[in-house]
XYZ file of C-alpha atoms in Angstrom:
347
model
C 64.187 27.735 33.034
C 65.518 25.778 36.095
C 67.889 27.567 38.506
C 67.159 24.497 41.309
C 66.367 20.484 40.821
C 63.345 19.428 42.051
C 64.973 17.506 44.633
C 67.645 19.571 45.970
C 67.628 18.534 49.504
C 70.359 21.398 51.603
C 70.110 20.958 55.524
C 69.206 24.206 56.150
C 67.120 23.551 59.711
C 70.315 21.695 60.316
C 72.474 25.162 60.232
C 69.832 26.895 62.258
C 72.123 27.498 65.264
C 74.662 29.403 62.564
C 71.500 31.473 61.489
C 70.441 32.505 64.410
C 73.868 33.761 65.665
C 73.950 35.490 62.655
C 71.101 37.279 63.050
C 71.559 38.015 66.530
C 74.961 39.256 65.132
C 73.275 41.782 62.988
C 70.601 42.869 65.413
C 73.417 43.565 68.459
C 75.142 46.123 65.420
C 72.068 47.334 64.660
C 71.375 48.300 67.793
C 74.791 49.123 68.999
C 74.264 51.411 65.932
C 71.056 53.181 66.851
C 72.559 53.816 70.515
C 76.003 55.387 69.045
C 73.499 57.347 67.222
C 70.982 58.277 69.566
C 68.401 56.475 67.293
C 67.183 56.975 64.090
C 68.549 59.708 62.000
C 65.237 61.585 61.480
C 64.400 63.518 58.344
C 62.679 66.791 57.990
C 58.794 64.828 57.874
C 59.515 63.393 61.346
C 61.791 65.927 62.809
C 60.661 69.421 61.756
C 62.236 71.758 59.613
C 62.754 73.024 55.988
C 64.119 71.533 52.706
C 65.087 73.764 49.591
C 66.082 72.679 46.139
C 68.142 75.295 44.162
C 69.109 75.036 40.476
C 72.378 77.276 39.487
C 72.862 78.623 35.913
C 76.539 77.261 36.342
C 78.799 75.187 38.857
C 78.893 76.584 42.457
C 80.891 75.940 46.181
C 78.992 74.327 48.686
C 80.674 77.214 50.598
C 79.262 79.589 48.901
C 75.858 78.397 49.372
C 76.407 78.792 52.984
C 77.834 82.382 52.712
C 74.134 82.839 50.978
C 72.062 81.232 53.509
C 74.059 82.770 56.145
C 73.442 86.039 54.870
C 69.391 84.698 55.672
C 70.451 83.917 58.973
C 70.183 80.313 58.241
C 72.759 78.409 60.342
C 74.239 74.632 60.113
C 72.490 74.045 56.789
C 72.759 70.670 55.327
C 73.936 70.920 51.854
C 74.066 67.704 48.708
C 74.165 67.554 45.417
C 70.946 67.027 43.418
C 70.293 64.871 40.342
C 72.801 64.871 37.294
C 76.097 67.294 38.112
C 75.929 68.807 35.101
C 72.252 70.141 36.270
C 73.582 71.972 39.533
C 71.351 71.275 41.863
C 71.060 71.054 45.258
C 69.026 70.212 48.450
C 69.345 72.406 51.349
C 68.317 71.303 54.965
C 67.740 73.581 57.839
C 65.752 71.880 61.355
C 64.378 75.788 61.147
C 60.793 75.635 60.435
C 59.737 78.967 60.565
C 61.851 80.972 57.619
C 59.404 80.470 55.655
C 57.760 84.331 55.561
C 55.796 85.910 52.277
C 58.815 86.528 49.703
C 61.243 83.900 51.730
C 61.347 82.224 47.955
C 62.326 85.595 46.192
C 65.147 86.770 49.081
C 67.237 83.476 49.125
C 67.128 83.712 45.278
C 68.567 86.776 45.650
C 70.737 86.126 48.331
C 72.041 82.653 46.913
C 73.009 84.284 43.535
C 74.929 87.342 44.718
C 76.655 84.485 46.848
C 77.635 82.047 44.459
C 78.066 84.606 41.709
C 75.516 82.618 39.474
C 72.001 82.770 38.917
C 69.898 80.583 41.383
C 66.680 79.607 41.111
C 64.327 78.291 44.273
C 62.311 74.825 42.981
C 60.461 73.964 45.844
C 60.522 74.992 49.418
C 59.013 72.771 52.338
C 58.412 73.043 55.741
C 57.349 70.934 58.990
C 56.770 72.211 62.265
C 58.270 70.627 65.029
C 54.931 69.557 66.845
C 53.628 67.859 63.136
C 57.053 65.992 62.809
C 56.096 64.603 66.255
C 52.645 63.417 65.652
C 53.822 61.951 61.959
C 56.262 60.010 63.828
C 53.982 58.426 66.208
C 51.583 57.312 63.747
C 54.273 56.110 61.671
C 55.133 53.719 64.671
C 51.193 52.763 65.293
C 50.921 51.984 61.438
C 53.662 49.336 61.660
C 52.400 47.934 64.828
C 49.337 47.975 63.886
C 50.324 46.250 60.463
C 52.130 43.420 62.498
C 48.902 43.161 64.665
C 46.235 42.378 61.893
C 49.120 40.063 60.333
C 49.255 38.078 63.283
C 45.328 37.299 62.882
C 45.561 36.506 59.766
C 48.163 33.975 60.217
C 46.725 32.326 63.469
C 43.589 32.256 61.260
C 44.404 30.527 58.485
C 47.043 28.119 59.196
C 45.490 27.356 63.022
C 41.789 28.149 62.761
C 42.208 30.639 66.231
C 40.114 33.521 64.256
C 38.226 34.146 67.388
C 41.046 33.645 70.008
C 43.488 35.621 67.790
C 41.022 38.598 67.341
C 40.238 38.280 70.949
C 43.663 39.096 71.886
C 44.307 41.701 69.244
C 41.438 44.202 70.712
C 43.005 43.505 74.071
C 46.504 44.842 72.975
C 44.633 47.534 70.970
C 42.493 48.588 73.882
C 45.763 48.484 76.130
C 47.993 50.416 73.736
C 45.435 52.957 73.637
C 44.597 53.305 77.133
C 48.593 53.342 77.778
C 48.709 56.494 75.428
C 46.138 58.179 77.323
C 48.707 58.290 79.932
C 51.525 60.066 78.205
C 53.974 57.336 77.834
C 56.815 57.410 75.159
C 55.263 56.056 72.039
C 58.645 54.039 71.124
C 58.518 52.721 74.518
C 55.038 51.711 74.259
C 54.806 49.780 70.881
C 58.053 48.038 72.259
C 55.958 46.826 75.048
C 53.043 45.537 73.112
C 55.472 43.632 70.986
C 56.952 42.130 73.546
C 53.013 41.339 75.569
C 52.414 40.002 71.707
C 55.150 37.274 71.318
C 54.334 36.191 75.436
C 50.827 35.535 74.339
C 51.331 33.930 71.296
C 53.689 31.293 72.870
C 51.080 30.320 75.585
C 48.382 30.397 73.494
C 50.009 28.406 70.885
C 49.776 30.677 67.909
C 53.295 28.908 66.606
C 52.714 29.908 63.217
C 51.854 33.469 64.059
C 55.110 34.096 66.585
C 57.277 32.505 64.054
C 55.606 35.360 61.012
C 56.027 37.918 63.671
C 59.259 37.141 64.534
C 60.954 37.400 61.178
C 59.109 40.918 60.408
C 60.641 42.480 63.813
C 63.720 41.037 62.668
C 63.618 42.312 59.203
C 62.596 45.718 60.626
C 65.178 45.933 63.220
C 67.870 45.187 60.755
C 66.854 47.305 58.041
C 66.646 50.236 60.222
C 70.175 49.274 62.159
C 71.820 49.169 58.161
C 70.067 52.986 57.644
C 71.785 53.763 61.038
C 75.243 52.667 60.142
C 74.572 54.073 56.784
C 73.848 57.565 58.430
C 70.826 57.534 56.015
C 67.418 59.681 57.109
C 64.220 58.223 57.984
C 61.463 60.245 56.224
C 57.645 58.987 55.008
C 58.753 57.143 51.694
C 60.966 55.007 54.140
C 58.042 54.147 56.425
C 56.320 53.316 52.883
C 59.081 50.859 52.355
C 58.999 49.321 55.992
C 55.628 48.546 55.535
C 56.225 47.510 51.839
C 59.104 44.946 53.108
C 56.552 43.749 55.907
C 54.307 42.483 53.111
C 56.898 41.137 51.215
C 58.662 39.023 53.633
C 55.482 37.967 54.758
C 54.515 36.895 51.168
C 57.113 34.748 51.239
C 57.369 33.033 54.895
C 53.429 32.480 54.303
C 54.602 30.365 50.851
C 56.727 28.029 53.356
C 54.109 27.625 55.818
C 51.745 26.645 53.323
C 53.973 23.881 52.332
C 55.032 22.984 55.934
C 50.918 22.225 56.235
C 50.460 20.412 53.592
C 53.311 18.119 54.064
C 52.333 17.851 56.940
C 49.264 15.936 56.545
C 51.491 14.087 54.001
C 53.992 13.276 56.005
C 52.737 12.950 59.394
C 54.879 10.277 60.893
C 58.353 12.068 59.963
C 59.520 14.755 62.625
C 58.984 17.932 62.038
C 62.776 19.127 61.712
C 62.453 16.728 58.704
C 59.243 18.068 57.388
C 60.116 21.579 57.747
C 63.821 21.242 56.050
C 61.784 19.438 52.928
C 59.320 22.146 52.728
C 61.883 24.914 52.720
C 63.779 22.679 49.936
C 60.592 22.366 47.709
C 59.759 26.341 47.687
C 63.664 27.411 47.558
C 63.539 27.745 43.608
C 60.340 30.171 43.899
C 61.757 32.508 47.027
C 64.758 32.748 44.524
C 63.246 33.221 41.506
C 61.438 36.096 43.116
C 63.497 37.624 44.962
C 65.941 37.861 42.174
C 63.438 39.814 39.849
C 62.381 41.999 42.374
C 65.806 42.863 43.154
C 66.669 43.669 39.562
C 63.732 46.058 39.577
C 64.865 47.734 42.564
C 68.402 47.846 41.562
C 67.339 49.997 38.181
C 65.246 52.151 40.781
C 68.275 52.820 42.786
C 70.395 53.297 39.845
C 68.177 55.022 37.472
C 65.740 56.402 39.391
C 67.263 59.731 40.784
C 67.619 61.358 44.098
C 64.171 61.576 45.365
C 63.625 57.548 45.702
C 67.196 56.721 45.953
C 66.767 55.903 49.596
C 62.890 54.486 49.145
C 65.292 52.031 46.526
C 67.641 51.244 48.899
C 65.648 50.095 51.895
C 64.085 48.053 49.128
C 66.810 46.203 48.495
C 68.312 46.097 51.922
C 64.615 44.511 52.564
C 64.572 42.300 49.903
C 68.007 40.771 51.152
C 66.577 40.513 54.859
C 63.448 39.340 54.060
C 64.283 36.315 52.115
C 66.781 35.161 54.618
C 64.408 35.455 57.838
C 61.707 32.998 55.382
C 64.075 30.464 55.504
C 66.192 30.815 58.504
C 64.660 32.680 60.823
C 60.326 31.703 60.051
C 60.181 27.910 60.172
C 62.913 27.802 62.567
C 60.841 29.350 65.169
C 58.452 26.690 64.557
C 61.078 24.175 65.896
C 62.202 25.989 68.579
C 58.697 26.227 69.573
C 58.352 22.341 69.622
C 61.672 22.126 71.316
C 60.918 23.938 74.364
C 58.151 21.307 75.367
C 55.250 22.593 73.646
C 52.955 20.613 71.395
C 53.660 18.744 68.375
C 52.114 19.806 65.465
């Protein structure tokens, strides 16, 4: 099956310019966004609090389900559907974390049916204290920085031999980050700054291939979080899970492009580079597509199929899926030419 001739040849370094305003189009929103927000809509893992699931015997009001929880002194819950309507189920929210006394499971039974006139029954409770939420956040942000990090070596060692150089510098921005949270700085604020120390670095030292990799996962990341933002969706664990899961995956395929921008060029050597590049995206277009295309069909039967618990994991999926296979192309290799553009070395 061929979706693509072999020798398909679309200008795509030649629309750069339009790619990068577009990006830079969805990163101002995304950020606009998080502002309007006040950041990130945290869920109950990062924010503290507790989540219920209820089952009724028969259809019930939302408001009645308040009446129920107010009766437990449980104010400004957040109440949605569960699962199939015809099941009845729903998942409460509360940022209280600490209703959950011996019998708490047994009174908002009670409470909840002589409420909603129907017989309730109490799933699963959950709680997280405020002070856990706090540290899970954190080392959700140190596991993606760190995960950009130990990319960055591996791309500065493979495609330009700067093992040493490139694990030089990552201990130095480990060390620093570390010492830096010694002094109580905001964790956000901190990672921010590495990121930026990261991308200085790797211009002057010349790890092109790396700043271009690193480049397209902030960009990915930044988007995907600005789209949960607008969406007024919650970040929780699973959607860390799937940051770092879209991390790999656009990486997977910006490091299938770079491979081919190598080898051609040792091929072609004499061409420029805008040339080489533009072929090199042209020869692996049919595979990025190919792929992306069945992974989105099995994340668009997760989403659809899958239920409530992973229907956000699903959708950052697929928002990621989306993002990631447009920074390979237009936002990866590009940076390579930029690079070259602003006076530094050929390659």
């Amino acid at each position: 099956m061929q979706f693509i001739k072999p020798d398909i040849n679309i200008d795509i370094i030649g629309k750069r310019k339009i790619g990068f305003i577009v990006s830079a189009g969805f990163i101002l929103l995304s950020i606009v966004s998080l502002i309007i927000h006040g950041g990130p809509k945290y869920g109950i893992d990062f924010s503290g609090g507790t989540v219920i699931q209820v089952k009724f015997e028969s259809q019930v009001s939302i408001d009645k389900i308040k009446t129920g929880l107010a009766e437990m002194n449980i104010d400004k819950p957040s109440i949605q559907a569960f699962g199939d309507t015809k099941d009845h189920e729903y998942l409460i929210r509360t940022d209280m974390s600490e209703i959950t006394e011996q019998g708490f499971s047994k009174k908002i039974q009670e409470s909840l049916t002589n409420a909603a006139g129907s017989n309730a029954e109490v799933r699963r409770v959950e709680m997280v204290g405020p002070q856990v939420g706090q540290d899970l956040r954190e080392k959700a942000l140190f596991a993606m920085f760190y995960a950009l990090l130990f990319i960055t070596i591996y791309i500065s060692g493979r495609f330009e031999l700067k093992w040493l150089l490139s694990g030089v510098v990552a201990a130095a921005l480990m060390g620093s980050v570390y010492i830096l949270s010694l002094l109580n700085m905001s964790i956000p604020f901190l990672i921010f700054s590495a990121l930026i120390v990261s991308l200085v670095l790797f211009w002057f030292l010349e790890f092109k291939y790396a700043m271009g990799a690193i480049v397209a996962l902030i960009h990915d990341i930044i988007i995907t979080v600005g789209i949960f933002s607008l969406f007024g969706k919650e970040f929780s664990l699973p959607i860390i899970a799937a940051l770092l899961t879209i991390i790999g995956y656009s990486l997977n395929d910006t490091i299938i492009v770079f491979d081919r921008i190598r080898e051609n060029l040792r091929k072609y050597s004499k061409n420029p580079l805008e040339v080489i590049i533009n072929k090199s995206i042209n020869e692996t277009l049919s595979r990025t597509i190919l792929t992306s295309t069945t992974t989105l069909i099995v994340v668009i039967a997760l989403f659809v199929l899958g239920g409530g618990i992973i229907h956000d994991f699903a959708f950052a999926l697929i928002v990621g899926v989306f993002i990631g296979t447009y920074s390979s192309i237009y936002v990866a290799s590009p940076i390579l030419l930029a690079w070259q553009e602003f006076g530094r070395k050929k390659s």
